[in-house]
PDB file of C-alpha atoms (C1' of nucleotides) in Angstrom:
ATOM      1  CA  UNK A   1    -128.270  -9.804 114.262  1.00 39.00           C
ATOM      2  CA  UNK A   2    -128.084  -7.094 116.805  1.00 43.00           C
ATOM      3  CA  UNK A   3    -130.871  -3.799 116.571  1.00 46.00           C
ATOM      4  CA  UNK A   4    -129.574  -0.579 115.960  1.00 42.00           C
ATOM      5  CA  UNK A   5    -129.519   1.412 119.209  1.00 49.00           C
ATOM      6  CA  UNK A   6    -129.108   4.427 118.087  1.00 63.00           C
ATOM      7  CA  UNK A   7    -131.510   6.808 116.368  1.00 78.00           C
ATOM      8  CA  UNK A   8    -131.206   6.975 112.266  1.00 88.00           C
ATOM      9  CA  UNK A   9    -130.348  10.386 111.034  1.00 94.00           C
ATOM     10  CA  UNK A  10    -132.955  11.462 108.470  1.00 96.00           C
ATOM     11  CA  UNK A  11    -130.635  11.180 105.710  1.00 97.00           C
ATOM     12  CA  UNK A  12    -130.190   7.833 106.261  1.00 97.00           C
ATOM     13  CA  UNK A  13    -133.754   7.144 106.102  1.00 97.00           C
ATOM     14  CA  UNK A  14    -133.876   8.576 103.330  1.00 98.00           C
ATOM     15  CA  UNK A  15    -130.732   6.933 101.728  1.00 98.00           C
ATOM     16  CA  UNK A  16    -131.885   3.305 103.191  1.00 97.00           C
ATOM     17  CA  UNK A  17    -135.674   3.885 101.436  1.00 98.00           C
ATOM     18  CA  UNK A  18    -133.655   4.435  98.121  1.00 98.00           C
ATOM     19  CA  UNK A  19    -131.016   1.827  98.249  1.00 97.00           C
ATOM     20  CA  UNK A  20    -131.410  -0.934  95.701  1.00 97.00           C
ATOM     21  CA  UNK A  21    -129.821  -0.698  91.843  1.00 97.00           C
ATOM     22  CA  UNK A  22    -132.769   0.541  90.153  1.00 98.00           C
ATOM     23  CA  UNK A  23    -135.258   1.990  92.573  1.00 98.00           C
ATOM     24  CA  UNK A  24    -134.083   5.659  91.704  1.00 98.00           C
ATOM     25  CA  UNK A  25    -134.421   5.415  88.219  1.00 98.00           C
ATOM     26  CA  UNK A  26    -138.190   3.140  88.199  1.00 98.00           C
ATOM     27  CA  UNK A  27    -138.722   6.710  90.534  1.00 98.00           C
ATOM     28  CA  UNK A  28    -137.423   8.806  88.048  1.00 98.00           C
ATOM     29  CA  UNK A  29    -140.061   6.864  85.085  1.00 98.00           C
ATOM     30  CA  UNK A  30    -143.046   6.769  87.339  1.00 98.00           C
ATOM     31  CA  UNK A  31    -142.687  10.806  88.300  1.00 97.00           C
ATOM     32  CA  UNK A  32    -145.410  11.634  85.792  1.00 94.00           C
ATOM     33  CA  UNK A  33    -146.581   8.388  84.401  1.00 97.00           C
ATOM     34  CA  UNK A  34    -148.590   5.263  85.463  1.00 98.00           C
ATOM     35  CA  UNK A  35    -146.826   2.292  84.257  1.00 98.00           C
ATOM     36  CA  UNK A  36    -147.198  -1.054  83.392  1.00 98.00           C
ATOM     37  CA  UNK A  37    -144.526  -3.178  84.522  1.00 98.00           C
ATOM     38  CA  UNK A  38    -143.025  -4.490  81.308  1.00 97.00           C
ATOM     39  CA  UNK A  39    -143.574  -0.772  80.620  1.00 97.00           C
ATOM     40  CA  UNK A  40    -141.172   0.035  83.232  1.00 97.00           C
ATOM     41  CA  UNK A  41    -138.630  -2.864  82.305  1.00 97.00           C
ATOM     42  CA  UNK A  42    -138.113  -1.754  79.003  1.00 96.00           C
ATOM     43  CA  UNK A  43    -137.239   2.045  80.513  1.00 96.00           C
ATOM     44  CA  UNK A  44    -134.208   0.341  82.710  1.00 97.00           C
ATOM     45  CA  UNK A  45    -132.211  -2.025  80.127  1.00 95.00           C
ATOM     46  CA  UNK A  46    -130.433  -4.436  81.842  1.00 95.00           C
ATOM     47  CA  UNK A  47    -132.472  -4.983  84.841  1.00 97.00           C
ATOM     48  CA  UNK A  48    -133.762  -8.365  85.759  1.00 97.00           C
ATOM     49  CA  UNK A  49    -137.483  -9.694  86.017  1.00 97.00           C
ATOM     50  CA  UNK A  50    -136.783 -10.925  89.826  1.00 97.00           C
ATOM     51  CA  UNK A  51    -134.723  -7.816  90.844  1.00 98.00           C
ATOM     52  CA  UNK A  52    -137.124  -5.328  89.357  1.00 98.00           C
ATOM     53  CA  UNK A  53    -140.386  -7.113  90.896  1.00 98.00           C
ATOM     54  CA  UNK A  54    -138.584  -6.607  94.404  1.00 98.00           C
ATOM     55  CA  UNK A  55    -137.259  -3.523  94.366  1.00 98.00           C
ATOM     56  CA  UNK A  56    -141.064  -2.302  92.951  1.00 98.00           C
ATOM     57  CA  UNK A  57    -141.979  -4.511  96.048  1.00 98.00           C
ATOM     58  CA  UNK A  58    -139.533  -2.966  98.777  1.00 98.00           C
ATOM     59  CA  UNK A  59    -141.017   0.650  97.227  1.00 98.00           C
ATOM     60  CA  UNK A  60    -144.389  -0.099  97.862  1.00 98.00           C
ATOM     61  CA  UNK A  61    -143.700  -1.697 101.164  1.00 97.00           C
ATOM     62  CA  UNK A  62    -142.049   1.362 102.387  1.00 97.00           C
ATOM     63  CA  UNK A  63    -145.258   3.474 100.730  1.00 98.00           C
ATOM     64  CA  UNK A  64    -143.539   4.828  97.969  1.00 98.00           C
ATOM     65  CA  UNK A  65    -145.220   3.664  95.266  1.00 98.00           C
ATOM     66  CA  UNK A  66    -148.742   1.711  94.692  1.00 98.00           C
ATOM     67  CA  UNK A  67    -149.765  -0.791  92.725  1.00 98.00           C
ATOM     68  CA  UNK A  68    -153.282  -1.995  91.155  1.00 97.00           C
ATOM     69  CA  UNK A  69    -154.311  -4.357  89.889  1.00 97.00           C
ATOM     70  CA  UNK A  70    -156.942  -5.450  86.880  1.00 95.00           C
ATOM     71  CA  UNK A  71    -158.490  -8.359  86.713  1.00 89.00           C
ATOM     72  CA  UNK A  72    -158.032  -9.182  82.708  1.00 90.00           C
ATOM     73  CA  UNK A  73    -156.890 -11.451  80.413  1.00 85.00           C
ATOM     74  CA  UNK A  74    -154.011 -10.989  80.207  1.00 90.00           C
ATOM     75  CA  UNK A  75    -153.454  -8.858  83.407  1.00 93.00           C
ATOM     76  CA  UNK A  76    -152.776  -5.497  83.619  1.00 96.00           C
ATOM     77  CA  UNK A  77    -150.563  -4.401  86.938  1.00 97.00           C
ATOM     78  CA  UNK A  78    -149.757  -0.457  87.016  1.00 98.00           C
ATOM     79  CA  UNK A  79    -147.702   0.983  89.047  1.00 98.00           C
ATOM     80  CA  UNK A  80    -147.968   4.965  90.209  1.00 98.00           C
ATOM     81  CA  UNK A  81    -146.279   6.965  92.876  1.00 98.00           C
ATOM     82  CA  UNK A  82    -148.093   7.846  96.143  1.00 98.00           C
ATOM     83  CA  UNK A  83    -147.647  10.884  97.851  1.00 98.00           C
ATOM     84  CA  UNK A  84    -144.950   9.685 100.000  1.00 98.00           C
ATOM     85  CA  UNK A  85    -143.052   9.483  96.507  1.00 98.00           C
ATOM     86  CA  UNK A  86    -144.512  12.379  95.347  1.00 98.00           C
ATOM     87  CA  UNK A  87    -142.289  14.269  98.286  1.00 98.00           C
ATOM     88  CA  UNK A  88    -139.288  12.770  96.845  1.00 98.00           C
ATOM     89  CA  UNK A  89    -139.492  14.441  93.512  1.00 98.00           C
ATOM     90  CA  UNK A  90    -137.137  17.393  95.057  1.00 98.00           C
ATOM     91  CA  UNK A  91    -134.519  14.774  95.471  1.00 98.00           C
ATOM     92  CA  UNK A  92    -134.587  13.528  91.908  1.00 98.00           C
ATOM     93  CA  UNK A  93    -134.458  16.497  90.165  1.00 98.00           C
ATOM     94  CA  UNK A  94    -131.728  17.507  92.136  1.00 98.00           C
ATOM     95  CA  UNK A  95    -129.568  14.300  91.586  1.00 98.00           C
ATOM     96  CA  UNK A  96    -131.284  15.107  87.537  1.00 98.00           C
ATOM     97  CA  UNK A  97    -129.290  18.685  87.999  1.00 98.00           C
ATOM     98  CA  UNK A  98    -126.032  17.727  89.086  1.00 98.00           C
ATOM     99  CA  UNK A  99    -125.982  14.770  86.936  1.00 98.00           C
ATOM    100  CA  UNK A 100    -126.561  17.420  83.705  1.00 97.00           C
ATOM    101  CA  UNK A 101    -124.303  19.615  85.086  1.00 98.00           C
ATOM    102  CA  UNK A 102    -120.900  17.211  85.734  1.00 96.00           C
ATOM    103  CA  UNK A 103    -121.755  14.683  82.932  1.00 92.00           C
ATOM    104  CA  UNK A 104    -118.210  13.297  81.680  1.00 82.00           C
TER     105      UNK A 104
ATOM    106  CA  UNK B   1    -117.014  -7.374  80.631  1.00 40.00           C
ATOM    107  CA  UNK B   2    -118.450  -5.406  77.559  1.00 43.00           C
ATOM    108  CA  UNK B   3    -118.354  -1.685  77.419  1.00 46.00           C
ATOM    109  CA  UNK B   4    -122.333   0.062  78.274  1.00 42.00           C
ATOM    110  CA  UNK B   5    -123.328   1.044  75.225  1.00 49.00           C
ATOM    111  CA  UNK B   6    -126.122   3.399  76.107  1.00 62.00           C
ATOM    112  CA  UNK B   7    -125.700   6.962  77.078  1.00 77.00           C
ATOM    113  CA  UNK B   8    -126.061   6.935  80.784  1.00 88.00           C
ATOM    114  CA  UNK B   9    -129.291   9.008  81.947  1.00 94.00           C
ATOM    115  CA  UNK B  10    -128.143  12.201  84.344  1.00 96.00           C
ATOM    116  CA  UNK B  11    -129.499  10.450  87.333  1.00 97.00           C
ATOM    117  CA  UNK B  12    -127.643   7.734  87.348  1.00 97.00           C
ATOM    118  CA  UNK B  13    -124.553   9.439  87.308  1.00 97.00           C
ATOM    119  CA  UNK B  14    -125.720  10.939  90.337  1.00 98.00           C
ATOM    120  CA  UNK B  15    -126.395   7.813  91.751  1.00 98.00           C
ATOM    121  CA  UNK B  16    -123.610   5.834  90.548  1.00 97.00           C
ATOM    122  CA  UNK B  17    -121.382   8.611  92.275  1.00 98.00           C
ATOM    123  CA  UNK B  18    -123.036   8.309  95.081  1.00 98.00           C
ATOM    124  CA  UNK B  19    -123.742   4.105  95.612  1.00 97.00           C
ATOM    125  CA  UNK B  20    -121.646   2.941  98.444  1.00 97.00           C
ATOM    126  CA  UNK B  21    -123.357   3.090 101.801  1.00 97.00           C
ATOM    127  CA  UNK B  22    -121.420   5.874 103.542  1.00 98.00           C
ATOM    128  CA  UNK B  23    -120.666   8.108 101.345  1.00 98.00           C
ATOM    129  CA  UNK B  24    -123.726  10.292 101.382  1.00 98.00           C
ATOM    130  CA  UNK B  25    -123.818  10.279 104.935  1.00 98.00           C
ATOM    131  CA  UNK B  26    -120.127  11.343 104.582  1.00 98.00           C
ATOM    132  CA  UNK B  27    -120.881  14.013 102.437  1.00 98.00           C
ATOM    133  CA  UNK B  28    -123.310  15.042 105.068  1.00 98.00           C
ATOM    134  CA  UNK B  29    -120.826  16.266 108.098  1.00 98.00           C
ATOM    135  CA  UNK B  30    -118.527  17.715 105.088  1.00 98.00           C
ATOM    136  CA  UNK B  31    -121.328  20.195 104.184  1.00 97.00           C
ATOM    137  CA  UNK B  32    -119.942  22.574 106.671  1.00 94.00           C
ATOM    138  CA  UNK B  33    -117.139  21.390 108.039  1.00 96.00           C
ATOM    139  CA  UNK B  34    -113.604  20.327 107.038  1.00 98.00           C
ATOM    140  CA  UNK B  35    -113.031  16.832 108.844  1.00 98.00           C
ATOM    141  CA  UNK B  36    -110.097  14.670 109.853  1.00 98.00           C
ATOM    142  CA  UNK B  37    -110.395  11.271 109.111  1.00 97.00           C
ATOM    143  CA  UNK B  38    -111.304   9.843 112.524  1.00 97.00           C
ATOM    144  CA  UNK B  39    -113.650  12.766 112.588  1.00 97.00           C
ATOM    145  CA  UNK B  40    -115.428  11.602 110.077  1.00 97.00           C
ATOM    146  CA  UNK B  41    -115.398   8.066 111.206  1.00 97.00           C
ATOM    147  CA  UNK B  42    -116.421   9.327 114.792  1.00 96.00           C
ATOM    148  CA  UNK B  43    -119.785  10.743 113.262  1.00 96.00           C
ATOM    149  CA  UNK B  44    -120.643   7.520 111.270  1.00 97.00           C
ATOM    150  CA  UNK B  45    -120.828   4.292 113.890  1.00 95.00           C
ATOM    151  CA  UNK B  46    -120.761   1.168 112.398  1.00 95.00           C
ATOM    152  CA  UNK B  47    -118.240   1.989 109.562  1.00 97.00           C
ATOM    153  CA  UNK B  48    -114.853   0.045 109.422  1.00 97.00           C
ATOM    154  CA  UNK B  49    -111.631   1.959 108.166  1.00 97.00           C
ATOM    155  CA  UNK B  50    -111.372  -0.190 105.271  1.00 97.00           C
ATOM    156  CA  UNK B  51    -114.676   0.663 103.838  1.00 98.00           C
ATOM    157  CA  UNK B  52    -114.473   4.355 105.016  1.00 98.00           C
ATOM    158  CA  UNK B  53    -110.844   5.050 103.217  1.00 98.00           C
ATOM    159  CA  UNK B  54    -112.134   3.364 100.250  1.00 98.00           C
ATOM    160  CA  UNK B  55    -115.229   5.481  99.370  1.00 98.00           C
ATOM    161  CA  UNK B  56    -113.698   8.627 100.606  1.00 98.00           C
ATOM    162  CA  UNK B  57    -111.070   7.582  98.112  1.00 98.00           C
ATOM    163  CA  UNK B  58    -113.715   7.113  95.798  1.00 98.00           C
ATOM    164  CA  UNK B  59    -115.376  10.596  96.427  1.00 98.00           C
ATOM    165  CA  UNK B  60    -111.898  11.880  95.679  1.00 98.00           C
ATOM    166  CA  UNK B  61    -111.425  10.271  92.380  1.00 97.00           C
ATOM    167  CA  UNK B  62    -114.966  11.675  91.532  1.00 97.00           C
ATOM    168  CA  UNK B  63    -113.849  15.019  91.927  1.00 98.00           C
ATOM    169  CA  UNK B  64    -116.368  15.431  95.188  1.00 98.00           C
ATOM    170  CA  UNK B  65    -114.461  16.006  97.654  1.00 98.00           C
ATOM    171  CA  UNK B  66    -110.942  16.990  98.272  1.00 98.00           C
ATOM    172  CA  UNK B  67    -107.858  15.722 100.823  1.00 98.00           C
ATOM    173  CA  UNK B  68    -105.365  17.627 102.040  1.00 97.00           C
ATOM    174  CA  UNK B  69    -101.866  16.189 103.909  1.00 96.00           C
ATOM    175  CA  UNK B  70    -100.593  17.971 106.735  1.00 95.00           C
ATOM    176  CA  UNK B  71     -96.233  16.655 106.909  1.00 90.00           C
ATOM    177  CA  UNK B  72     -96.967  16.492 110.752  1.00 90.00           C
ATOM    178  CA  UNK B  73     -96.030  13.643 113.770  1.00 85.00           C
ATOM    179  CA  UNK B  74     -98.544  12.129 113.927  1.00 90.00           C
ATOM    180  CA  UNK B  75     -99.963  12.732 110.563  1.00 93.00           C
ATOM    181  CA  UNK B  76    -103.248  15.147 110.024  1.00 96.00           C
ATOM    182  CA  UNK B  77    -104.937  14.672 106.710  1.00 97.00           C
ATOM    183  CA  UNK B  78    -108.333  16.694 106.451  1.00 98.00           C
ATOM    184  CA  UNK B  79    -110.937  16.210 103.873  1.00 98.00           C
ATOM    185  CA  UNK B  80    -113.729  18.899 102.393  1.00 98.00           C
ATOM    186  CA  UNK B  81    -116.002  19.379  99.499  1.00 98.00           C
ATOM    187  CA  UNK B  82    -115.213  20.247  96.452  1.00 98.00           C
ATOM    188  CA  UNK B  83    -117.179  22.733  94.313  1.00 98.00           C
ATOM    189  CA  UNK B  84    -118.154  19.927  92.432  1.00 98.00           C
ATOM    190  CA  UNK B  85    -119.301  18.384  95.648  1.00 98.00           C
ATOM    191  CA  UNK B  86    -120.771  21.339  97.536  1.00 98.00           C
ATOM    192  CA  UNK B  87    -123.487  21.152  94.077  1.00 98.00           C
ATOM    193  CA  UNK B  88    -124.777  18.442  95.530  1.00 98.00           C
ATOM    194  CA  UNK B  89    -126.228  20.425  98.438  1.00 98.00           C
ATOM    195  CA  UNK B  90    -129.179  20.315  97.497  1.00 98.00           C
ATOM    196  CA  UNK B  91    -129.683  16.939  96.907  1.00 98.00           C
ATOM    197  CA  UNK B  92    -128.703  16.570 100.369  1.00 98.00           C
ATOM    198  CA  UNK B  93    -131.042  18.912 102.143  1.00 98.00           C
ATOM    199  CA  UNK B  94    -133.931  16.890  99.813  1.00 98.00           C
ATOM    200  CA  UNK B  95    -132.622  13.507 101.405  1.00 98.00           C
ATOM    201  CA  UNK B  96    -132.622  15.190 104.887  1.00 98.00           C
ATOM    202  CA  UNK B  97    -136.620  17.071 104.094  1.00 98.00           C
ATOM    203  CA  UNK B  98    -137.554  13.636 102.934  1.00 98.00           C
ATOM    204  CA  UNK B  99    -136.237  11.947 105.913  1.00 98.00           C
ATOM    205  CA  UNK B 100    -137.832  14.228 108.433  1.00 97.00           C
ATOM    206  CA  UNK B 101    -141.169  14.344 106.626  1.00 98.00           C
ATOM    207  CA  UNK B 102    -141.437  10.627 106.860  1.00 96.00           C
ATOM    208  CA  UNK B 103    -139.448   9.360 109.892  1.00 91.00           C
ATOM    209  CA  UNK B 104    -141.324   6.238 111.482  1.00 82.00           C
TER     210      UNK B 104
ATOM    211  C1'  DC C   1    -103.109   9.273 113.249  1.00 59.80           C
ATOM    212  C1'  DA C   2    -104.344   7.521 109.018  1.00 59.80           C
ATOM    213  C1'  DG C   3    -104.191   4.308 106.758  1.00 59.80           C
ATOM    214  C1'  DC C   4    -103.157  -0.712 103.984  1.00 59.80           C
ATOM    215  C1'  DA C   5    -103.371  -5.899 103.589  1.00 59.80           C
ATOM    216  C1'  DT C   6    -105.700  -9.974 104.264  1.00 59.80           C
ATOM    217  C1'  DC C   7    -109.393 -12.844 105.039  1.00 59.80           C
ATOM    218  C1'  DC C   8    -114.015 -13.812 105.335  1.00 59.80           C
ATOM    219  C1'  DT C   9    -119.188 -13.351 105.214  1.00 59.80           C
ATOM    220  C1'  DA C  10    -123.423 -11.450 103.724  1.00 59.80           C
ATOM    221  C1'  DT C  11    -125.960  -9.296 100.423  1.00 59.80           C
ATOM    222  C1'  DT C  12    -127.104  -8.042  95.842  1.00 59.80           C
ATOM    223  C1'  DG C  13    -128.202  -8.910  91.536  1.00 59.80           C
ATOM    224  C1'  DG C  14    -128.188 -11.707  87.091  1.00 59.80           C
ATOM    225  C1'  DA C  15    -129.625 -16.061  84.236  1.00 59.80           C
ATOM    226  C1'  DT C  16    -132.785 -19.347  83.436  1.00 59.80           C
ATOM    227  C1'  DA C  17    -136.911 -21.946  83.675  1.00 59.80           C
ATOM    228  C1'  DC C  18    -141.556 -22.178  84.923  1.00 59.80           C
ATOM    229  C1'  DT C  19    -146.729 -20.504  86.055  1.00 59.80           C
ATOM    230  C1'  DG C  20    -151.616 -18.440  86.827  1.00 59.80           C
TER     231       DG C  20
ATOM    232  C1'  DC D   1    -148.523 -10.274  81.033  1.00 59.80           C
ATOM    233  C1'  DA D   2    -146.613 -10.272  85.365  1.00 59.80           C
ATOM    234  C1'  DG D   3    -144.621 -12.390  87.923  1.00 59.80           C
ATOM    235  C1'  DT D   4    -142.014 -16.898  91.179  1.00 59.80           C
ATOM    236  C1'  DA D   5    -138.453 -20.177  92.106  1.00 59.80           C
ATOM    237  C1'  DT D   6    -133.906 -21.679  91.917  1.00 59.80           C
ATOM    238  C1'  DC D   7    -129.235 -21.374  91.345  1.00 59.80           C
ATOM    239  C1'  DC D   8    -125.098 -18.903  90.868  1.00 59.80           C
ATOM    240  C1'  DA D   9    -121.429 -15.052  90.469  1.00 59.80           C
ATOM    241  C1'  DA D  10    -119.917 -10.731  91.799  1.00 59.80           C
ATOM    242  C1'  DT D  11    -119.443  -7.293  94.984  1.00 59.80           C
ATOM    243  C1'  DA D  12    -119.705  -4.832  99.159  1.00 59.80           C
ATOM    244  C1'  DG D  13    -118.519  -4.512 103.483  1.00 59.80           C
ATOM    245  C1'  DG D  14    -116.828  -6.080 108.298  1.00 59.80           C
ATOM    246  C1'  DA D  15    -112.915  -7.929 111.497  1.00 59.80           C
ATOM    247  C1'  DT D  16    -108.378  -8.088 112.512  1.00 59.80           C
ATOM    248  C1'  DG D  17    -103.559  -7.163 112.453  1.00 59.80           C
ATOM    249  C1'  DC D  18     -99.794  -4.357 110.923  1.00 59.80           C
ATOM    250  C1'  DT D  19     -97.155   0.213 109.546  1.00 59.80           C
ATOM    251  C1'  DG D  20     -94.899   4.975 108.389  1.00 59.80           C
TER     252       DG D  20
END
DNA sequence: CAGCATCCTATTGGATACTG
DNA sequence: CAGTATCCAATAGGATGCTG
């Protein structure tokens, strides 16, 4: 596999950090809420154990969301955006707006 | 394949309009300008002609952006955003804020 | 120039079963 | 509960050659 030579417009960086099925809408949940992960499964019907786990992974790889934790029985993981995902609540209220305003 | 039976949020038909890994990018150079179609593949390296017909054809469909024959030797066929399209302005300048915010 | 058709590969994501 | 591991199907996308 050859390197990309050329320098990534910051769209593309942008688009690339976002790319993945459900990674937009596990955003869209976690905006203004800590959750759990089966808490965040049951917000995106459909979505598969393995595929959710690493998209939450590929988030929180890039810095775009955290994750804790607690050491209980059963455990507790929660998962919570950072700042870096913070900054990206512009975009998701925008793609919010113009999906209210051209919905079929 | 069954029907979804669940009334889609608003942002995922943003992002369902928008899945397919040139298109945004696409969208991008239209902003302001009214491109040709080897314009438009000019500004995007790495796409083939195959994929790039097909999502512009997509965008079409979607009502995002518009094409526009020209009955000339050799043929000119230009392509531009629609109203529909030009809403989602600001959902690219939030891509492209994000982007330059966090570039590596 | 602006594509379509064909073929092929790589990647993505779903189903299922199992575990600390 | 919050995952992993494995296997599989579907899809997306790239390469190439041809055409009005």
């Amino acid at each position: 596999m050859m390197a990309i030579q050329y320098e990534k417009c910051p769209v593309e960086i942008a688009v690339d950090a976002l790319s993945g099925k459900w990674k937009v809408l596990a955003l869209w949940y976690l905006q203004h809420e800590t959750l759990r992960f089966n808490e965040l499964q049951r917000r995106l019907p459909g979505v598969s154990q393995k595929v959710l786990s690493q998209q939450l992974k590929e988030l929180e790889k890039d810095g775009i969301i955290g994750r804790q934790v607690f050491a209980e029985m059963p455990p507790r993981v929660v998962y919570f955006m950072t700042e870096k995902g913070k900054a990206m609540k512009p975009i998701l209220s925008s793609l919010f707006t113009w999906g209210t305003t051209f919905k079929p």
